[in-house]
Amino acid sequence: MKITQKIALTYIRSKFQVLAAISCVKAANSAFTLFCTPYQKSKKKPSAIFNNAEAVEFRLQDDTIRGFRWNNSGSKTLLILHGFSSCVFNFDKYVSAFVKKGYRVLAFDAPAHGRSSGKTVNAVLYKEMILTVNTLYGPVNSYLAHSFGGIALSLALEEIPHDEQVSAVLVAPATETVTAVNHAFGMLGLKNPKVRAGFDDIIYRLSGHETAWFSIRRAAKNIRASVLWIHDEEDEVTPLADALKVQEDNLPNIKFVITKGLGHQKIYRDAGVREMITDFL
């Protein structure tokens, strides 16, 4: 962690400690807003492949979702879904590979990310984006999702009629939302159970579901697509331990590949992983 990030984290922790002492409700609301706010905008510049793309956009609630479409006459359609604080520009090599394979490729920045508008995002809103893309530009035959995009995709696939002919690749997916919230509270130094209860109550009021419901392990039992799940042993963002619990369920439509030394970000940029994904889809 850079020194500037450490200073910022120390300040945020102090702010939340004071806020929690004043009002657990306000602390919970602020924690939820922070949890849904990308911590930085991706600084990746578009590569040449984006100069050859068709720019497309649509409205999603109060946001404008912007993205790209390639090879519109392709016989199969791939939708690329980036992770938290990322953007579609990070997946240029996948776009090139699948356009060469004859795919029609779609890639959109999630709300509050990249070129799309908005200040916050959550799994439900990202899911709604995926459902809207399917309605406007589908049907989608294949999906590639990294990190936060993975939990959003799993929720969407529960609602999209599909069978084993649909394929999906989950790369280091955010498997359990409870784990993500636990990590965030640890980073913030928030130990007051009333603040955590208030946070979970916000999720329930907004979605009608408990925090634990937002789980790929739970959703996977309702997914019929052929799935390739790639996760790294040293992932410190989305722990392998959560993924291994899904593997233990031994679902016949999910194939697991465990890597080592790639962590959370390098994994989808790795040439070997990219080749594995292009071979699968």
PDB file of C-alpha atoms in Angstrom:
ATOM      1  CA  MET A   1       0.000   0.000   0.000  1.00  0.00           C
ATOM      2  CA  LYS A   2       1.385   3.418  -0.987  1.00  0.00           C
ATOM      3  CA  ILE A   3       2.041   6.024   1.709  1.00  0.00           C
ATOM      4  CA  THR A   4      -0.714   8.270   0.347  1.00  0.00           C
ATOM      5  CA  GLN A   5      -3.171   5.374   0.542  1.00  0.00           C
ATOM      6  CA  LYS A   6      -2.129   4.642   4.134  1.00  0.00           C
ATOM      7  CA  ILE A   7      -2.667   8.271   5.100  1.00  0.00           C
ATOM      8  CA  ALA A   8      -6.081   8.299   3.411  1.00  0.00           C
ATOM      9  CA  LEU A   9      -7.084   5.050   5.133  1.00  0.00           C
ATOM     10  CA  THR A  10      -5.992   6.375   8.536  1.00  0.00           C
ATOM     11  CA  TYR A  11      -8.108   9.492   7.991  1.00  0.00           C
ATOM     12  CA  ILE A  12     -11.154   7.472   6.881  1.00  0.00           C
ATOM     13  CA  ARG A  13     -10.835   5.148   9.877  1.00  0.00           C
ATOM     14  CA  SER A  14     -10.686   8.101  12.254  1.00  0.00           C
ATOM     15  CA  LYS A  15     -13.692   9.675  10.575  1.00  0.00           C
ATOM     16  CA  PHE A  16     -15.742   6.491  10.957  1.00  0.00           C
ATOM     17  CA  GLN A  17     -14.754   6.036  14.581  1.00  0.00           C
ATOM     18  CA  VAL A  18     -16.044   9.524  15.372  1.00  0.00           C
ATOM     19  CA  LEU A  19     -19.181   9.016  13.272  1.00  0.00           C
ATOM     20  CA  ALA A  20     -19.964   5.669  14.927  1.00  0.00           C
ATOM     21  CA  ALA A  21     -19.664   7.293  18.351  1.00  0.00           C
ATOM     22  CA  ILE A  22     -22.194   9.936  17.313  1.00  0.00           C
ATOM     23  CA  SER A  23     -24.670   7.783  15.377  1.00  0.00           C
ATOM     24  CA  CYS A  24     -24.526   4.122  14.386  1.00  0.00           C
ATOM     25  CA  VAL A  25     -27.192   4.771  11.738  1.00  0.00           C
ATOM     26  CA  LYS A  26     -25.154   7.538  10.090  1.00  0.00           C
ATOM     27  CA  ALA A  27     -22.018   5.412  10.270  1.00  0.00           C
ATOM     28  CA  ALA A  28     -23.834   2.492   8.596  1.00  0.00           C
ATOM     29  CA  ASN A  29     -25.177   4.746   5.824  1.00  0.00           C
ATOM     30  CA  SER A  30     -21.745   6.254   5.208  1.00  0.00           C
ATOM     31  CA  ALA A  31     -20.114   2.816   5.220  1.00  0.00           C
ATOM     32  CA  PHE A  32     -22.621   1.537   2.662  1.00  0.00           C
ATOM     33  CA  THR A  33     -22.046   4.535   0.388  1.00  0.00           C
ATOM     34  CA  LEU A  34     -18.298   4.042   0.618  1.00  0.00           C
ATOM     35  CA  PHE A  35     -18.691   0.303  -0.058  1.00  0.00           C
ATOM     36  CA  CYS A  36     -20.566   1.101  -3.281  1.00  0.00           C
ATOM     37  CA  THR A  37     -18.175   3.831  -4.458  1.00  0.00           C
ATOM     38  CA  PRO A  38     -15.292   2.854  -6.766  1.00  0.00           C
ATOM     39  CA  TYR A  39     -12.092   3.822  -4.997  1.00  0.00           C
ATOM     40  CA  GLN A  40     -10.491   5.096  -8.189  1.00  0.00           C
ATOM     41  CA  LYS A  41     -11.157   5.573 -11.866  1.00  0.00           C
ATOM     42  CA  SER A  42      -9.172   3.304 -14.118  1.00  0.00           C
ATOM     43  CA  LYS A  43      -6.450   5.272 -15.900  1.00  0.00           C
ATOM     44  CA  LYS A  44      -6.077   2.730 -18.684  1.00  0.00           C
ATOM     45  CA  LYS A  45      -6.053   4.425 -22.078  1.00  0.00           C
ATOM     46  CA  PRO A  46      -7.977   2.808 -24.940  1.00  0.00           C
ATOM     47  CA  SER A  47      -5.939   0.682 -27.301  1.00  0.00           C
ATOM     48  CA  ALA A  48      -6.354   0.705 -31.070  1.00  0.00           C
ATOM     49  CA  ILE A  49      -9.079  -1.975 -30.991  1.00  0.00           C
ATOM     50  CA  PHE A  50     -11.464   0.585 -29.494  1.00  0.00           C
ATOM     51  CA  ASN A  51     -10.986   2.873 -32.497  1.00  0.00           C
ATOM     52  CA  ASN A  52     -12.644   0.188 -34.604  1.00  0.00           C
ATOM     53  CA  ALA A  53     -15.596  -0.292 -32.260  1.00  0.00           C
ATOM     54  CA  GLU A  54     -19.153   0.954 -32.513  1.00  0.00           C
ATOM     55  CA  ALA A  55     -19.911   3.115 -29.481  1.00  0.00           C
ATOM     56  CA  VAL A  56     -23.285   2.240 -27.915  1.00  0.00           C
ATOM     57  CA  GLU A  57     -25.133   3.525 -24.870  1.00  0.00           C
ATOM     58  CA  PHE A  58     -28.425   3.224 -23.002  1.00  0.00           C
ATOM     59  CA  ARG A  59     -30.135   4.563 -19.890  1.00  0.00           C
ATOM     60  CA  LEU A  60     -30.269   2.516 -16.708  1.00  0.00           C
ATOM     61  CA  GLN A  61     -32.325   4.215 -14.018  1.00  0.00           C
ATOM     62  CA  ASP A  62     -30.536   7.562 -13.543  1.00  0.00           C
ATOM     63  CA  ASP A  63     -27.306   6.541 -15.271  1.00  0.00           C
ATOM     64  CA  THR A  64     -26.041   6.488 -18.837  1.00  0.00           C
ATOM     65  CA  ILE A  65     -24.278   3.201 -19.566  1.00  0.00           C
ATOM     66  CA  ARG A  66     -21.654   3.468 -22.274  1.00  0.00           C
ATOM     67  CA  GLY A  67     -19.914   0.668 -24.070  1.00  0.00           C
ATOM     68  CA  PHE A  68     -18.699  -0.784 -27.337  1.00  0.00           C
ATOM     69  CA  ARG A  69     -19.746  -3.350 -29.908  1.00  0.00           C
ATOM     70  CA  TRP A  70     -17.520  -5.169 -32.394  1.00  0.00           C
ATOM     71  CA  ASN A  71     -18.257  -7.442 -35.365  1.00  0.00           C
ATOM     72  CA  ASN A  72     -22.021  -6.995 -35.224  1.00  0.00           C
ATOM     73  CA  SER A  73     -22.538  -9.734 -37.830  1.00  0.00           C
ATOM     74  CA  GLY A  74     -20.795 -12.355 -35.672  1.00  0.00           C
ATOM     75  CA  SER A  75     -22.618 -15.663 -35.214  1.00  0.00           C
ATOM     76  CA  LYS A  76     -22.121 -15.775 -31.415  1.00  0.00           C
ATOM     77  CA  THR A  77     -22.143 -12.967 -28.856  1.00  0.00           C
ATOM     78  CA  LEU A  78     -19.741 -12.476 -25.944  1.00  0.00           C
ATOM     79  CA  LEU A  79     -20.390  -9.993 -23.124  1.00  0.00           C
ATOM     80  CA  ILE A  80     -17.342  -8.849 -21.135  1.00  0.00           C
ATOM     81  CA  LEU A  81     -17.928  -7.746 -17.517  1.00  0.00           C
ATOM     82  CA  HIS A  82     -15.161  -5.953 -15.622  1.00  0.00           C
ATOM     83  CA  GLY A  83     -14.551  -5.804 -11.876  1.00  0.00           C
ATOM     84  CA  PHE A  84     -14.838  -3.081  -9.240  1.00  0.00           C
ATOM     85  CA  SER A  85     -12.895   0.111 -10.039  1.00  0.00           C
ATOM     86  CA  SER A  86     -11.984  -1.317 -13.449  1.00  0.00           C
ATOM     87  CA  CYS A  87     -13.257  -0.623 -16.965  1.00  0.00           C
ATOM     88  CA  VAL A  88     -13.642  -2.266 -20.373  1.00  0.00           C
ATOM     89  CA  PHE A  89     -10.354  -0.790 -21.622  1.00  0.00           C
ATOM     90  CA  ASN A  90      -8.557  -3.382 -19.484  1.00  0.00           C
ATOM     91  CA  PHE A  91      -9.940  -6.209 -21.646  1.00  0.00           C
ATOM     92  CA  ASP A  92      -8.637  -5.132 -25.052  1.00  0.00           C
ATOM     93  CA  LYS A  93      -6.687  -8.360 -25.635  1.00  0.00           C
ATOM     94  CA  TYR A  94      -9.809 -10.423 -25.028  1.00  0.00           C
ATOM     95  CA  VAL A  95     -11.744  -8.261 -27.465  1.00  0.00           C
ATOM     96  CA  SER A  96      -9.094  -8.806 -30.140  1.00  0.00           C
ATOM     97  CA  ALA A  97      -8.975 -12.554 -29.525  1.00  0.00           C
ATOM     98  CA  PHE A  98     -12.730 -13.068 -29.741  1.00  0.00           C
ATOM     99  CA  VAL A  99     -13.256 -10.801 -32.721  1.00  0.00           C
ATOM    100  CA  LYS A 100     -10.683 -12.973 -34.508  1.00  0.00           C
ATOM    101  CA  LYS A 101     -12.745 -16.019 -33.520  1.00  0.00           C
ATOM    102  CA  GLY A 102     -15.756 -14.482 -35.241  1.00  0.00           C
ATOM    103  CA  TYR A 103     -17.643 -13.405 -32.146  1.00  0.00           C
ATOM    104  CA  ARG A 104     -19.812 -10.347 -31.833  1.00  0.00           C
ATOM    105  CA  VAL A 105     -18.281  -8.734 -28.736  1.00  0.00           C
ATOM    106  CA  LEU A 106     -20.041  -6.430 -26.286  1.00  0.00           C
ATOM    107  CA  ALA A 107     -18.353  -4.573 -23.434  1.00  0.00           C
ATOM    108  CA  PHE A 108     -19.939  -1.949 -21.180  1.00  0.00           C
ATOM    109  CA  ASP A 109     -18.619   0.091 -18.282  1.00  0.00           C
ATOM    110  CA  ALA A 110     -20.710  -0.545 -15.180  1.00  0.00           C
ATOM    111  CA  PRO A 111     -22.428   2.391 -13.466  1.00  0.00           C
ATOM    112  CA  ALA A 112     -19.879   4.739 -11.835  1.00  0.00           C
ATOM    113  CA  HIS A 113     -17.073   3.158 -13.878  1.00  0.00           C
ATOM    114  CA  GLY A 114     -15.125   4.143 -16.975  1.00  0.00           C
ATOM    115  CA  ARG A 115     -17.167   6.196 -19.401  1.00  0.00           C
ATOM    116  CA  SER A 116     -20.530   5.415 -17.783  1.00  0.00           C
ATOM    117  CA  SER A 117     -22.148   7.944 -15.457  1.00  0.00           C
ATOM    118  CA  GLY A 118     -23.014   7.577 -11.778  1.00  0.00           C
ATOM    119  CA  LYS A 119     -21.209   7.749  -8.467  1.00  0.00           C
ATOM    120  CA  THR A 120     -22.089   4.411  -6.862  1.00  0.00           C
ATOM    121  CA  VAL A 121     -22.817   0.837  -7.909  1.00  0.00           C
ATOM    122  CA  ASN A 122     -24.000  -2.332  -6.228  1.00  0.00           C
ATOM    123  CA  ALA A 123     -24.519  -5.939  -7.309  1.00  0.00           C
ATOM    124  CA  VAL A 124     -28.226  -5.426  -7.991  1.00  0.00           C
ATOM    125  CA  LEU A 125     -27.613  -2.424 -10.245  1.00  0.00           C
ATOM    126  CA  TYR A 126     -24.826  -4.239 -12.104  1.00  0.00           C
ATOM    127  CA  LYS A 127     -27.152  -7.227 -12.515  1.00  0.00           C
ATOM    128  CA  GLU A 128     -29.824  -4.930 -13.957  1.00  0.00           C
ATOM    129  CA  MET A 129     -27.255  -3.633 -16.439  1.00  0.00           C
ATOM    130  CA  ILE A 130     -26.574  -7.194 -17.616  1.00  0.00           C
ATOM    131  CA  LEU A 131     -30.285  -7.907 -17.979  1.00  0.00           C
ATOM    132  CA  THR A 132     -30.758  -4.703 -19.980  1.00  0.00           C
ATOM    133  CA  VAL A 133     -27.847  -5.551 -22.277  1.00  0.00           C
ATOM    134  CA  ASN A 134     -29.478  -8.921 -22.949  1.00  0.00           C
ATOM    135  CA  THR A 135     -32.778  -7.226 -23.767  1.00  0.00           C
ATOM    136  CA  LEU A 136     -31.291  -4.565 -26.034  1.00  0.00           C
ATOM    137  CA  TYR A 137     -28.394  -6.418 -27.660  1.00  0.00           C
ATOM    138  CA  GLY A 138     -28.938 -10.118 -26.935  1.00  0.00           C
ATOM    139  CA  PRO A 139     -29.196 -12.939 -26.947  1.00  0.00           C
ATOM    140  CA  VAL A 140     -25.779 -13.373 -25.337  1.00  0.00           C
ATOM    141  CA  ASN A 141     -24.195 -16.807 -25.806  1.00  0.00           C
ATOM    142  CA  SER A 142     -21.052 -16.358 -23.723  1.00  0.00           C
ATOM    143  CA  TYR A 143     -19.899 -14.281 -20.771  1.00  0.00           C
ATOM    144  CA  LEU A 144     -16.512 -13.322 -19.376  1.00  0.00           C
ATOM    145  CA  ALA A 145     -16.653 -11.799 -15.891  1.00  0.00           C
ATOM    146  CA  HIS A 146     -13.916 -10.718 -13.498  1.00  0.00           C
ATOM    147  CA  SER A 147     -14.300 -10.134  -9.761  1.00  0.00           C
ATOM    148  CA  PHE A 148     -17.377  -7.965  -8.990  1.00  0.00           C
ATOM    149  CA  GLY A 149     -18.654  -8.728 -12.476  1.00  0.00           C
ATOM    150  CA  GLY A 150     -18.851 -12.380 -11.412  1.00  0.00           C
ATOM    151  CA  ILE A 151     -21.382 -11.924  -8.615  1.00  0.00           C
ATOM    152  CA  ALA A 152     -23.460  -9.615 -10.838  1.00  0.00           C
ATOM    153  CA  LEU A 153     -23.425 -12.202 -13.628  1.00  0.00           C
ATOM    154  CA  SER A 154     -24.469 -15.023 -11.300  1.00  0.00           C
ATOM    155  CA  LEU A 155     -27.480 -12.992 -10.146  1.00  0.00           C
ATOM    156  CA  ALA A 156     -28.380 -12.161 -13.742  1.00  0.00           C
ATOM    157  CA  LEU A 157     -28.159 -15.769 -14.919  1.00  0.00           C
ATOM    158  CA  GLU A 158     -30.729 -16.710 -12.293  1.00  0.00           C
ATOM    159  CA  GLU A 159     -33.181 -14.512 -14.208  1.00  0.00           C
ATOM    160  CA  ILE A 160     -32.097 -15.057 -17.822  1.00  0.00           C
ATOM    161  CA  PRO A 161     -33.608 -18.188 -19.406  1.00  0.00           C
ATOM    162  CA  HIS A 162     -30.651 -20.309 -20.514  1.00  0.00           C
ATOM    163  CA  ASP A 163     -29.269 -23.830 -20.748  1.00  0.00           C
ATOM    164  CA  GLU A 164     -25.907 -25.587 -20.980  1.00  0.00           C
ATOM    165  CA  GLN A 165     -25.355 -24.154 -24.466  1.00  0.00           C
ATOM    166  CA  VAL A 166     -24.606 -20.818 -22.783  1.00  0.00           C
ATOM    167  CA  SER A 167     -21.038 -20.571 -21.499  1.00  0.00           C
ATOM    168  CA  ALA A 168     -19.532 -18.348 -18.809  1.00  0.00           C
ATOM    169  CA  VAL A 169     -16.048 -17.757 -17.462  1.00  0.00           C
ATOM    170  CA  LEU A 170     -15.689 -16.476 -13.902  1.00  0.00           C
ATOM    171  CA  VAL A 171     -12.231 -15.096 -13.184  1.00  0.00           C
ATOM    172  CA  ALA A 172     -11.548 -14.495  -9.479  1.00  0.00           C
ATOM    173  CA  PRO A 173     -15.237 -13.781  -8.868  1.00  0.00           C
ATOM    174  CA  ALA A 174     -16.491 -12.010  -5.737  1.00  0.00           C
ATOM    175  CA  THR A 175     -17.978 -15.227  -4.411  1.00  0.00           C
ATOM    176  CA  GLU A 176     -19.495 -14.154  -1.090  1.00  0.00           C
ATOM    177  CA  THR A 177     -20.728 -10.636  -0.337  1.00  0.00           C
ATOM    178  CA  VAL A 178     -20.493 -11.337   3.396  1.00  0.00           C
ATOM    179  CA  THR A 179     -16.748 -11.858   2.921  1.00  0.00           C
ATOM    180  CA  ALA A 180     -16.442  -8.580   1.021  1.00  0.00           C
ATOM    181  CA  VAL A 181     -18.330  -6.683   3.725  1.00  0.00           C
ATOM    182  CA  ASN A 182     -16.240  -8.287   6.468  1.00  0.00           C
ATOM    183  CA  HIS A 183     -13.098  -7.196   4.644  1.00  0.00           C
ATOM    184  CA  ALA A 184     -14.396  -3.641   4.233  1.00  0.00           C
ATOM    185  CA  PHE A 185     -15.315  -3.359   7.920  1.00  0.00           C
ATOM    186  CA  GLY A 186     -11.886  -4.666   8.843  1.00  0.00           C
ATOM    187  CA  MET A 187     -10.207  -2.073   6.635  1.00  0.00           C
ATOM    188  CA  LEU A 188     -12.313   0.672   8.224  1.00  0.00           C
ATOM    189  CA  GLY A 189     -11.676  -0.569  11.737  1.00  0.00           C
ATOM    190  CA  LEU A 190     -15.433  -0.739  12.365  1.00  0.00           C
ATOM    191  CA  LYS A 191     -16.138  -3.217  15.169  1.00  0.00           C
ATOM    192  CA  ASN A 192     -19.426  -1.841  16.490  1.00  0.00           C
ATOM    193  CA  PRO A 193     -22.042  -4.584  15.894  1.00  0.00           C
ATOM    194  CA  LYS A 194     -24.795  -1.956  15.700  1.00  0.00           C
ATOM    195  CA  VAL A 195     -23.085  -0.348  12.712  1.00  0.00           C
ATOM    196  CA  ARG A 196     -22.776  -3.724  11.018  1.00  0.00           C
ATOM    197  CA  ALA A 197     -26.423  -4.531  11.734  1.00  0.00           C
ATOM    198  CA  GLY A 198     -27.396  -1.175  10.259  1.00  0.00           C
ATOM    199  CA  PHE A 199     -25.304  -1.880   7.157  1.00  0.00           C
ATOM    200  CA  ASP A 200     -26.958  -5.254   6.629  1.00  0.00           C
ATOM    201  CA  ASP A 201     -30.364  -3.650   7.161  1.00  0.00           C
ATOM    202  CA  ILE A 202     -29.666  -1.199   4.329  1.00  0.00           C
ATOM    203  CA  ILE A 203     -28.959  -4.105   1.980  1.00  0.00           C
ATOM    204  CA  TYR A 204     -32.182  -5.804   3.031  1.00  0.00           C
ATOM    205  CA  ARG A 205     -34.289  -2.654   2.610  1.00  0.00           C
ATOM    206  CA  LEU A 206     -32.850  -1.973  -0.852  1.00  0.00           C
ATOM    207  CA  SER A 207     -33.028  -5.528  -2.183  1.00  0.00           C
ATOM    208  CA  GLY A 208     -35.405  -7.558  -0.032  1.00  0.00           C
ATOM    209  CA  HIS A 209     -32.585 -10.030   0.649  1.00  0.00           C
ATOM    210  CA  GLU A 210     -30.147 -10.671   3.472  1.00  0.00           C
ATOM    211  CA  THR A 211     -26.487  -9.954   2.774  1.00  0.00           C
ATOM    212  CA  ALA A 212     -25.699 -13.682   2.678  1.00  0.00           C
ATOM    213  CA  TRP A 213     -28.166 -14.135  -0.205  1.00  0.00           C
ATOM    214  CA  PHE A 214     -25.713 -12.319  -2.493  1.00  0.00           C
ATOM    215  CA  SER A 215     -23.606 -15.418  -2.947  1.00  0.00           C
ATOM    216  CA  ILE A 216     -22.351 -17.166  -6.059  1.00  0.00           C
ATOM    217  CA  ARG A 217     -22.421 -20.431  -4.114  1.00  0.00           C
ATOM    218  CA  ARG A 218     -26.158 -19.964  -3.565  1.00  0.00           C
ATOM    219  CA  ALA A 219     -26.849 -18.749  -7.106  1.00  0.00           C
ATOM    220  CA  ALA A 220     -24.733 -21.463  -8.747  1.00  0.00           C
ATOM    221  CA  LYS A 221     -27.362 -24.063  -7.955  1.00  0.00           C
ATOM    222  CA  ASN A 222     -29.752 -22.184 -10.249  1.00  0.00           C
ATOM    223  CA  ILE A 223     -27.303 -21.697 -13.114  1.00  0.00           C
ATOM    224  CA  ARG A 224     -27.394 -24.124 -16.037  1.00  0.00           C
ATOM    225  CA  ALA A 225     -24.637 -22.556 -18.145  1.00  0.00           C
ATOM    226  CA  SER A 226     -21.324 -24.339 -18.729  1.00  0.00           C
ATOM    227  CA  VAL A 227     -18.931 -22.519 -16.395  1.00  0.00           C
ATOM    228  CA  LEU A 228     -15.155 -22.242 -16.236  1.00  0.00           C
ATOM    229  CA  TRP A 229     -14.074 -20.850 -12.845  1.00  0.00           C
ATOM    230  CA  ILE A 230     -10.471 -19.616 -12.572  1.00  0.00           C
ATOM    231  CA  HIS A 231      -9.120 -18.532  -9.179  1.00  0.00           C
ATOM    232  CA  ASP A 232      -5.662 -17.957  -7.725  1.00  0.00           C
ATOM    233  CA  GLU A 233      -4.320 -19.339  -4.452  1.00  0.00           C
ATOM    234  CA  GLU A 234      -2.874 -15.939  -3.536  1.00  0.00           C
ATOM    235  CA  ASP A 235      -5.969 -13.833  -4.223  1.00  0.00           C
ATOM    236  CA  GLU A 236      -6.242 -11.362  -1.322  1.00  0.00           C
ATOM    237  CA  VAL A 237      -9.384  -9.638  -2.622  1.00  0.00           C
ATOM    238  CA  THR A 238     -11.712 -12.554  -3.327  1.00  0.00           C
ATOM    239  CA  PRO A 239     -10.353 -15.394  -1.172  1.00  0.00           C
ATOM    240  CA  LEU A 240      -9.883 -18.825  -2.667  1.00  0.00           C
ATOM    241  CA  ALA A 241     -11.485 -20.324   0.449  1.00  0.00           C
ATOM    242  CA  ASP A 242     -14.913 -19.101  -0.691  1.00  0.00           C
ATOM    243  CA  ALA A 243     -14.402 -20.571  -4.158  1.00  0.00           C
ATOM    244  CA  LEU A 244     -13.330 -23.927  -2.719  1.00  0.00           C
ATOM    245  CA  LYS A 245     -16.678 -24.218  -0.916  1.00  0.00           C
ATOM    246  CA  VAL A 246     -18.392 -23.977  -4.301  1.00  0.00           C
ATOM    247  CA  GLN A 247     -16.010 -26.586  -5.669  1.00  0.00           C
ATOM    248  CA  GLU A 248     -16.977 -28.881  -2.790  1.00  0.00           C
ATOM    249  CA  ASP A 249     -20.595 -28.736  -3.996  1.00  0.00           C
ATOM    250  CA  ASN A 250     -19.371 -30.652  -7.067  1.00  0.00           C
ATOM    251  CA  LEU A 251     -21.805 -29.070  -9.498  1.00  0.00           C
ATOM    252  CA  PRO A 252     -21.432 -30.871 -12.850  1.00  0.00           C
ATOM    253  CA  ASN A 253     -21.569 -27.731 -14.997  1.00  0.00           C
ATOM    254  CA  ILE A 254     -18.673 -25.935 -13.269  1.00  0.00           C
ATOM    255  CA  LYS A 255     -15.013 -26.665 -14.010  1.00  0.00           C
ATOM    256  CA  PHE A 256     -12.419 -25.188 -11.626  1.00  0.00           C
ATOM    257  CA  VAL A 257      -8.862 -24.165 -12.436  1.00  0.00           C
ATOM    258  CA  ILE A 258      -6.681 -23.030  -9.520  1.00  0.00           C
ATOM    259  CA  THR A 259      -3.608 -20.961 -10.377  1.00  0.00           C
ATOM    260  CA  LYS A 260      -0.712 -19.807  -8.212  1.00  0.00           C
ATOM    261  CA  GLY A 261       1.168 -16.520  -8.112  1.00  0.00           C
ATOM    262  CA  LEU A 262      -1.260 -14.415 -10.149  1.00  0.00           C
ATOM    263  CA  GLY A 263      -3.300 -12.836  -7.368  1.00  0.00           C
ATOM    264  CA  HIS A 264      -6.488 -10.934  -8.131  1.00  0.00           C
ATOM    265  CA  GLN A 265      -5.463  -8.581 -10.935  1.00  0.00           C
ATOM    266  CA  LYS A 266      -2.711 -10.360 -12.832  1.00  0.00           C
ATOM    267  CA  ILE A 267      -4.867 -13.445 -13.284  1.00  0.00           C
ATOM    268  CA  TYR A 268      -7.047 -12.102 -16.094  1.00  0.00           C
ATOM    269  CA  ARG A 269      -4.069 -10.399 -17.762  1.00  0.00           C
ATOM    270  CA  ASP A 270      -2.004 -13.587 -17.833  1.00  0.00           C
ATOM    271  CA  ALA A 271      -1.412 -14.937 -21.350  1.00  0.00           C
ATOM    272  CA  GLY A 272      -1.920 -18.540 -20.254  1.00  0.00           C
ATOM    273  CA  VAL A 273      -5.229 -17.727 -18.578  1.00  0.00           C
ATOM    274  CA  ARG A 274      -6.332 -15.780 -21.644  1.00  0.00           C
ATOM    275  CA  GLU A 275      -5.556 -18.760 -23.870  1.00  0.00           C
ATOM    276  CA  MET A 276      -7.481 -21.049 -21.521  1.00  0.00           C
ATOM    277  CA  ILE A 277     -10.503 -18.752 -21.715  1.00  0.00           C
ATOM    278  CA  THR A 278     -10.457 -18.386 -25.489  1.00  0.00           C
ATOM    279  CA  ASP A 279     -10.224 -22.169 -25.833  1.00  0.00           C
ATOM    280  CA  PHE A 280     -13.184 -22.687 -23.491  1.00  0.00           C
ATOM    281  CA  LEU A 281     -15.584 -20.195 -24.993  1.00  0.00           C
TER     282      LEU A 281
END
